[in-house]
PDB file of C-alpha atoms and ligand atoms in Angstrom:
ATOM      1  CA  UNK C   1     -12.724  10.712   0.429  1.00  0.00           C
ATOM      2  CA  UNK C   2     -10.954   7.905   2.335  1.00  0.00           C
ATOM      3  CA  UNK C   3      -9.919   8.639   5.899  1.00  0.00           C
ATOM      4  CA  UNK C   4      -6.133   8.821   6.198  1.00  0.00           C
ATOM      5  CA  UNK C   5      -4.370   9.147   9.552  1.00  0.00           C
ATOM      6  CA  UNK C   6      -0.971  10.541  10.608  1.00  0.00           C
ATOM      7  CA  UNK C   7       1.306   9.536  13.472  1.00  0.00           C
ATOM      8  CA  UNK C   8       4.390  11.304  14.803  1.00  0.00           C
ATOM      9  CA  UNK C   9       6.624   8.720  16.482  1.00  0.00           C
ATOM     10  CA  UNK C  10       9.333   9.124  19.139  1.00  0.00           C
ATOM     11  CA  UNK C  11      10.130   5.533  20.136  1.00  0.00           C
ATOM     12  CA  UNK C  12      12.278   3.138  18.111  1.00  0.00           C
ATOM     13  CA  UNK C  13      14.206   6.048  16.572  1.00  0.00           C
ATOM     14  CA  UNK C  14      17.876   6.224  15.672  1.00  0.00           C
ATOM     15  CA  UNK C  15      20.233   8.764  17.196  1.00  0.00           C
ATOM     16  CA  UNK C  16      23.248  10.212  15.382  1.00  0.00           C
ATOM     17  CA  UNK C  17      25.359   7.209  16.462  1.00  0.00           C
ATOM     18  CA  UNK C  18      22.882   4.747  14.985  1.00  0.00           C
ATOM     19  CA  UNK C  19      21.623   3.656  18.411  1.00  0.00           C
ATOM     20  CA  UNK C  20      17.944   3.013  19.122  1.00  0.00           C
ATOM     21  CA  UNK C  21      16.496   5.726  21.354  1.00  0.00           C
ATOM     22  CA  UNK C  22      13.312   7.455  22.444  1.00  0.00           C
ATOM     23  CA  UNK C  23      13.438  11.086  21.334  1.00  0.00           C
ATOM     24  CA  UNK C  24      11.961  14.049  23.125  1.00  0.00           C
ATOM     25  CA  UNK C  25       8.772  15.748  21.963  1.00  0.00           C
ATOM     26  CA  UNK C  26       9.250  19.090  20.195  1.00  0.00           C
ATOM     27  CA  UNK C  27       6.131  21.029  21.143  1.00  0.00           C
ATOM     28  CA  UNK C  28       6.042  23.095  17.941  1.00  0.00           C
ATOM     29  CA  UNK C  29       5.700  19.812  15.992  1.00  0.00           C
ATOM     30  CA  UNK C  30       2.342  19.271  17.648  1.00  0.00           C
ATOM     31  CA  UNK C  31       1.036  22.707  16.611  1.00  0.00           C
ATOM     32  CA  UNK C  32       2.465  22.768  13.117  1.00  0.00           C
ATOM     33  CA  UNK C  33       1.736  19.181  12.069  1.00  0.00           C
ATOM     34  CA  UNK C  34      -1.820  19.478  13.431  1.00  0.00           C
ATOM     35  CA  UNK C  35      -2.330  22.570  11.233  1.00  0.00           C
ATOM     36  CA  UNK C  36      -0.913  20.806   8.165  1.00  0.00           C
ATOM     37  CA  UNK C  37      -3.061  17.728   8.838  1.00  0.00           C
ATOM     38  CA  UNK C  38      -6.202  19.854   9.094  1.00  0.00           C
ATOM     39  CA  UNK C  39      -5.314  21.896   5.987  1.00  0.00           C
ATOM     40  CA  UNK C  40      -4.866  18.782   3.845  1.00  0.00           C
ATOM     41  CA  UNK C  41      -7.910  16.912   5.149  1.00  0.00           C
ATOM     42  CA  UNK C  42      -6.240  14.131   7.129  1.00  0.00           C
ATOM     43  CA  UNK C  43      -8.521  12.456   9.651  1.00  0.00           C
ATOM     44  CA  UNK C  44      -6.421  12.647  12.801  1.00  0.00           C
ATOM     45  CA  UNK C  45      -2.881  13.255  14.028  1.00  0.00           C
ATOM     46  CA  UNK C  46      -1.571  10.884  16.687  1.00  0.00           C
ATOM     47  CA  UNK C  47       1.350  12.077  18.808  1.00  0.00           C
ATOM     48  CA  UNK C  48       2.971   8.879  20.053  1.00  0.00           C
ATOM     49  CA  UNK C  49       5.252   8.803  23.096  1.00  0.00           C
ATOM     50  CA  UNK C  50       5.978   6.067  25.626  1.00  0.00           C
ATOM     51  CA  UNK C  51       6.931   8.405  28.489  1.00  0.00           C
ATOM     52  CA  UNK C  52       3.933   9.398  30.678  1.00  0.00           C
ATOM     53  CA  UNK C  53       5.440  12.785  31.657  1.00  0.00           C
ATOM     54  CA  UNK C  54       5.848  13.744  27.989  1.00  0.00           C
ATOM     55  CA  UNK C  55       2.280  12.694  27.208  1.00  0.00           C
ATOM     56  CA  UNK C  56       1.118  14.778  30.189  1.00  0.00           C
ATOM     57  CA  UNK C  57       3.048  17.780  28.842  1.00  0.00           C
ATOM     58  CA  UNK C  58       1.501  17.358  25.392  1.00  0.00           C
ATOM     59  CA  UNK C  59      -1.975  17.055  26.915  1.00  0.00           C
ATOM     60  CA  UNK C  60      -1.351  20.191  28.984  1.00  0.00           C
ATOM     61  CA  UNK C  61      -0.440  22.115  25.860  1.00  0.00           C
ATOM     62  CA  UNK C  62      -3.551  20.774  24.098  1.00  0.00           C
ATOM     63  CA  UNK C  63      -5.731  21.747  27.066  1.00  0.00           C
ATOM     64  CA  UNK C  64      -4.346  25.275  27.063  1.00  0.00           C
ATOM     65  CA  UNK C  65      -5.480  25.763  23.460  1.00  0.00           C
ATOM     66  CA  UNK C  66      -8.674  23.729  23.710  1.00  0.00           C
ATOM     67  CA  UNK C  67     -10.217  24.550  27.069  1.00  0.00           C
ATOM     68  CA  UNK C  68      -7.908  27.147  28.646  1.00  0.00           C
ATOM     69  CA  UNK C  69      -7.190  30.756  27.728  1.00  0.00           C
ATOM     70  CA  UNK C  70      -6.018  29.760  24.257  1.00  0.00           C
ATOM     71  CA  UNK C  71      -9.393  28.269  23.305  1.00  0.00           C
ATOM     72  CA  UNK C  72     -10.885  31.738  22.876  1.00  0.00           C
ATOM     73  CA  UNK C  73      -7.632  33.525  21.911  1.00  0.00           C
ATOM     74  CA  UNK C  74      -6.874  31.490  18.767  1.00  0.00           C
ATOM     75  CA  UNK C  75      -9.762  29.462  17.321  1.00  0.00           C
ATOM     76  CA  UNK C  76      -7.753  28.241  14.309  1.00  0.00           C
ATOM     77  CA  UNK C  77      -5.184  26.649  16.569  1.00  0.00           C
ATOM     78  CA  UNK C  78      -7.921  25.097  18.696  1.00  0.00           C
ATOM     79  CA  UNK C  79      -9.588  23.642  15.607  1.00  0.00           C
ATOM     80  CA  UNK C  80      -6.339  22.061  14.385  1.00  0.00           C
ATOM     81  CA  UNK C  81      -5.528  20.587  17.793  1.00  0.00           C
ATOM     82  CA  UNK C  82      -9.046  19.095  17.998  1.00  0.00           C
ATOM     83  CA  UNK C  83      -7.769  16.644  15.384  1.00  0.00           C
ATOM     84  CA  UNK C  84      -4.801  15.510  17.480  1.00  0.00           C
ATOM     85  CA  UNK C  85      -4.631  12.708  19.989  1.00  0.00           C
ATOM     86  CA  UNK C  86      -1.793  11.723  22.332  1.00  0.00           C
ATOM     87  CA  UNK C  87      -1.153   8.010  22.795  1.00  0.00           C
ATOM     88  CA  UNK C  88       1.490   5.702  24.252  1.00  0.00           C
ATOM     89  CA  UNK C  89       2.445   3.457  21.355  1.00  0.00           C
ATOM     90  CA  UNK C  90       1.970   2.658  17.675  1.00  0.00           C
ATOM     91  CA  UNK C  91      -0.257  -0.283  18.632  1.00  0.00           C
ATOM     92  CA  UNK C  92      -2.650   2.194  20.295  1.00  0.00           C
ATOM     93  CA  UNK C  93      -2.806   4.172  17.042  1.00  0.00           C
ATOM     94  CA  UNK C  94      -3.576   1.015  15.072  1.00  0.00           C
ATOM     95  CA  UNK C  95      -6.242  -0.048  17.587  1.00  0.00           C
ATOM     96  CA  UNK C  96      -7.948   3.357  17.501  1.00  0.00           C
ATOM     97  CA  UNK C  97      -7.927   3.562  13.708  1.00  0.00           C
ATOM     98  CA  UNK C  98      -9.342   0.038  13.503  1.00  0.00           C
ATOM     99  CA  UNK C  99     -12.056   0.974  15.987  1.00  0.00           C
ATOM    100  CA  UNK C 100     -12.966   4.047  13.912  1.00  0.00           C
ATOM    101  CA  UNK C 101     -12.856   2.421  10.471  1.00  0.00           C
ATOM    102  CA  UNK C 102     -13.245  -1.364  10.915  1.00  0.00           C
ATOM    103  CA  UNK C 103     -10.708  -1.743   8.092  1.00  0.00           C
ATOM    104  CA  UNK C 104      -7.395  -3.525   7.997  1.00  0.00           C
ATOM    105  CA  UNK C 105      -4.547  -1.115   8.613  1.00  0.00           C
ATOM    106  CA  UNK C 106      -1.709  -0.260   6.265  1.00  0.00           C
ATOM    107  CA  UNK C 107       1.343   1.637   7.530  1.00  0.00           C
ATOM    108  CA  UNK C 108       3.256   4.026   5.264  1.00  0.00           C
ATOM    109  CA  UNK C 109       6.664   5.083   6.627  1.00  0.00           C
ATOM    110  CA  UNK C 110       8.434   8.278   5.622  1.00  0.00           C
ATOM    111  CA  UNK C 111      12.213   8.613   5.558  1.00  0.00           C
ATOM    112  CA  UNK C 112      14.864  11.018   4.340  1.00  0.00           C
ATOM    113  CA  UNK C 113      16.781   8.015   3.046  1.00  0.00           C
ATOM    114  CA  UNK C 114      16.230   6.425  -0.339  1.00  0.00           C
ATOM    115  CA  UNK C 115      16.493   2.685  -0.876  1.00  0.00           C
ATOM    116  CA  UNK C 116      14.814  -0.303  -2.420  1.00  0.00           C
ATOM    117  CA  UNK C 117      11.046  -0.783  -2.449  1.00  0.00           C
ATOM    118  CA  UNK C 118      10.167   2.878  -2.065  1.00  0.00           C
ATOM    119  CA  UNK C 119       6.673   3.828  -3.184  1.00  0.00           C
ATOM    120  CA  UNK C 120       6.476   7.015  -5.253  1.00  0.00           C
ATOM    121  CA  UNK C 121       4.335  10.020  -4.311  1.00  0.00           C
ATOM    122  CA  UNK C 122       1.906   9.475  -7.236  1.00  0.00           C
ATOM    123  CA  UNK C 123       1.535   5.777  -6.317  1.00  0.00           C
ATOM    124  CA  UNK C 124       0.874   6.641  -2.670  1.00  0.00           C
ATOM    125  CA  UNK C 125      -1.577   9.372  -3.655  1.00  0.00           C
ATOM    126  CA  UNK C 126      -3.500   6.845  -5.798  1.00  0.00           C
ATOM    127  CA  UNK C 127      -3.645   4.347  -2.926  1.00  0.00           C
ATOM    128  CA  UNK C 128      -4.881   6.894  -0.418  1.00  0.00           C
ATOM    129  CA  UNK C 129      -7.501   8.237  -2.801  1.00  0.00           C
ATOM    130  CA  UNK C 130      -8.829   4.966  -4.208  1.00  0.00           C
ATOM    131  CA  UNK C 131      -8.189   2.043  -1.849  1.00  0.00           C
ATOM    132  CA  UNK C 132     -11.258   2.086   0.360  1.00  0.00           C
ATOM    133  CA  UNK C 133     -10.705  -1.484   1.618  1.00  0.00           C
ATOM    134  CA  UNK C 134      -7.836  -0.480   3.918  1.00  0.00           C
ATOM    135  CA  UNK C 135      -7.199   2.364   6.349  1.00  0.00           C
ATOM    136  CA  UNK C 136      -3.826   4.099   5.968  1.00  0.00           C
ATOM    137  CA  UNK C 137      -1.594   5.634   8.634  1.00  0.00           C
ATOM    138  CA  UNK C 138       1.338   7.765   7.444  1.00  0.00           C
ATOM    139  CA  UNK C 139       4.193   7.619   9.953  1.00  0.00           C
ATOM    140  CA  UNK C 140       6.708  10.385  10.644  1.00  0.00           C
ATOM    141  CA  UNK C 141       9.921   9.908  12.594  1.00  0.00           C
ATOM    142  CA  UNK C 142      12.096  12.099  14.791  1.00  0.00           C
ATOM    143  CA  UNK C 143      15.784  12.152  15.728  1.00  0.00           C
ATOM    144  CA  UNK C 144      17.768  10.459  12.952  1.00  0.00           C
ATOM    145  CA  UNK C 145      14.705   8.610  11.693  1.00  0.00           C
ATOM    146  CA  UNK C 146      13.052   5.241  12.261  1.00  0.00           C
ATOM    147  CA  UNK C 147      14.994   2.090  13.085  1.00  0.00           C
ATOM    148  CA  UNK C 148      15.313  -0.538  10.343  1.00  0.00           C
ATOM    149  CA  UNK C 149      13.054  -2.830  12.430  1.00  0.00           C
ATOM    150  CA  UNK C 150      10.296  -0.216  12.518  1.00  0.00           C
ATOM    151  CA  UNK C 151      10.640   0.451   8.781  1.00  0.00           C
ATOM    152  CA  UNK C 152      10.348  -3.291   8.141  1.00  0.00           C
ATOM    153  CA  UNK C 153       7.099  -3.398  10.062  1.00  0.00           C
ATOM    154  CA  UNK C 154       5.554  -0.938   7.593  1.00  0.00           C
ATOM    155  CA  UNK C 155       3.669  -1.986   4.476  1.00  0.00           C
ATOM    156  CA  UNK C 156       5.181   0.811   2.393  1.00  0.00           C
ATOM    157  CA  UNK C 157       8.086   3.253   2.624  1.00  0.00           C
ATOM    158  CA  UNK C 158       7.530   6.511   0.788  1.00  0.00           C
ATOM    159  CA  UNK C 159      10.271   7.865  -1.463  1.00  0.00           C
ATOM    160  CA  UNK C 160      12.192  10.743   0.171  1.00  0.00           C
ATOM    161  CA  UNK C 161      11.760  14.391  -0.665  1.00  0.00           C
ATOM    162  CA  UNK C 162      14.811  15.390  -2.680  1.00  0.00           C
ATOM    163  CA  UNK C 163      15.596  19.065  -2.317  1.00  0.00           C
ATOM    164  CA  UNK C 164      17.633  21.301  -4.591  1.00  0.00           C
ATOM    165  CA  UNK C 165      21.013  20.699  -2.952  1.00  0.00           C
ATOM    166  CA  UNK C 166      22.922  17.883  -1.279  1.00  0.00           C
ATOM    167  CA  UNK C 167      21.731  19.144   2.141  1.00  0.00           C
ATOM    168  CA  UNK C 168      19.228  16.567   3.472  1.00  0.00           C
ATOM    169  CA  UNK C 169      18.153  17.714   6.943  1.00  0.00           C
ATOM    170  CA  UNK C 170      14.563  18.917   6.841  1.00  0.00           C
ATOM    171  CA  UNK C 171      12.779  19.148  10.175  1.00  0.00           C
ATOM    172  CA  UNK C 172       9.976  16.637  10.489  1.00  0.00           C
ATOM    173  CA  UNK C 173       7.330  19.379  10.488  1.00  0.00           C
ATOM    174  CA  UNK C 174       8.690  20.870   7.249  1.00  0.00           C
ATOM    175  CA  UNK C 175       9.002  17.445   5.630  1.00  0.00           C
ATOM    176  CA  UNK C 176       5.495  16.598   6.795  1.00  0.00           C
ATOM    177  CA  UNK C 177       3.956  19.705   5.189  1.00  0.00           C
ATOM    178  CA  UNK C 178       5.648  18.939   1.860  1.00  0.00           C
ATOM    179  CA  UNK C 179       4.647  15.258   1.999  1.00  0.00           C
ATOM    180  CA  UNK C 180       1.003  16.012   2.851  1.00  0.00           C
ATOM    181  CA  UNK C 181       0.812  18.406  -0.086  1.00  0.00           C
ATOM    182  CA  UNK C 182       2.243  15.766  -2.441  1.00  0.00           C
ATOM    183  CA  UNK C 183      -0.091  13.071  -1.083  1.00  0.00           C
ATOM    184  CA  UNK C 184      -3.173  15.147  -1.773  1.00  0.00           C
ATOM    185  CA  UNK C 185      -2.515  17.457  -4.731  1.00  0.00           C
ATOM    186  CA  UNK C 186      -2.067  16.075  -8.243  1.00  0.00           C
ATOM    187  CA  UNK C 187       1.067  16.999 -10.245  1.00  0.00           C
ATOM    188  CA  UNK C 188       3.380  17.434  -7.291  1.00  0.00           C
TER     189      UNK C 188
HETATM  190  N1  SAM J 201      17.931  10.758   8.445  1.00  0.00           N
HETATM  191  C1  SAM J 201      16.595  10.686   9.016  1.00  0.00           C
HETATM  192  C2  SAM J 201      15.735   9.762   8.172  1.00  0.00           C
HETATM  193  O1  SAM J 201      16.257   8.857   7.583  1.00  0.00           O
HETATM  194  O2  SAM J 201      14.510   9.907   8.107  1.00  0.00           O
HETATM  195  C3  SAM J 201      16.074  12.094   9.155  1.00  0.00           C
HETATM  196  C4  SAM J 201      15.164  12.209  10.292  1.00  0.00           C
HETATM  197  S1  SAM J 201      14.214  13.669  10.183  1.00  0.00           S
HETATM  198  C5  SAM J 201      14.929  14.817  11.266  1.00  0.00           C
HETATM  199  C6  SAM J 201      12.783  13.155  11.029  1.00  0.00           C
HETATM  200  C7  SAM J 201      11.679  12.721  10.129  1.00  0.00           C
HETATM  201  O3  SAM J 201      11.337  13.749   9.210  1.00  0.00           O
HETATM  202  C8  SAM J 201      11.906  11.495   9.284  1.00  0.00           C
HETATM  203  O4  SAM J 201      11.735  10.298   9.996  1.00  0.00           O
HETATM  204  C9  SAM J 201      10.818  11.667   8.215  1.00  0.00           C
HETATM  205  O5  SAM J 201       9.545  11.348   8.754  1.00  0.00           O
HETATM  206  C10 SAM J 201      10.862  13.177   7.999  1.00  0.00           C
HETATM  207  N2  SAM J 201      11.791  13.607   6.951  1.00  0.00           N
HETATM  208  C11 SAM J 201      12.839  14.457   7.105  1.00  0.00           C
HETATM  209  N3  SAM J 201      13.436  14.678   5.917  1.00  0.00           N
HETATM  210  C12 SAM J 201      12.746  13.984   4.989  1.00  0.00           C
HETATM  211  C13 SAM J 201      12.880  13.810   3.578  1.00  0.00           C
HETATM  212  N4  SAM J 201      13.840  14.403   2.876  1.00  0.00           N
HETATM  213  N5  SAM J 201      11.999  12.984   2.951  1.00  0.00           N
HETATM  214  C14 SAM J 201      11.013  12.386   3.648  1.00  0.00           C
HETATM  215  N6  SAM J 201      10.838  12.505   4.978  1.00  0.00           N
HETATM  216  C15 SAM J 201      11.691  13.289   5.643  1.00  0.00           C
END
């Protein structure tokens, strides 16, 4: 099975006014996305934030569940968080994945918005399963999603999840769980 990585981004995001911002870290995202990543066999979850105090907070939470009281209280949570890593920027993610795999890196963006050049879930699933020449990182946004410049930097943009109503406001951790399922399990 090819190694596939995940990154949750907070810089170069849009706010509701369409401005470029750095969003705050939602701590439950770290727990829940780490569990989804582990469940669906993704290699590592990178939590990416440019603000040192936020990275320190995320590391403190990780430490609580990995070496503190939580490490013996909830082993499942510890195991999931073992697969997470907190870094400053997307370039750090790319550098670490390159160091681990030695492969050229392909970025797959996710977005709630449709548009041109979207790759379908079956196409993405094929790539992740069969392309062993490249290493893939699936990117998740926060706030009102990634800036157009960040999306342009990606090699692929995944088609959105369409729900069963016109309401299109999934939280990133819910969207992530659905996307990971579709990227791994055939016929979704
Ligand atoms: N309007 C934003 C957008 O265009 O992505 C929604 C931002 S949403 C709160 C934060 C992140 O959750 C998105 O960047 C994407 O990673 C994920 N997300 C949320 N809804 C999604 C959907 N319907 N399809 C795919 N990804 C979604």
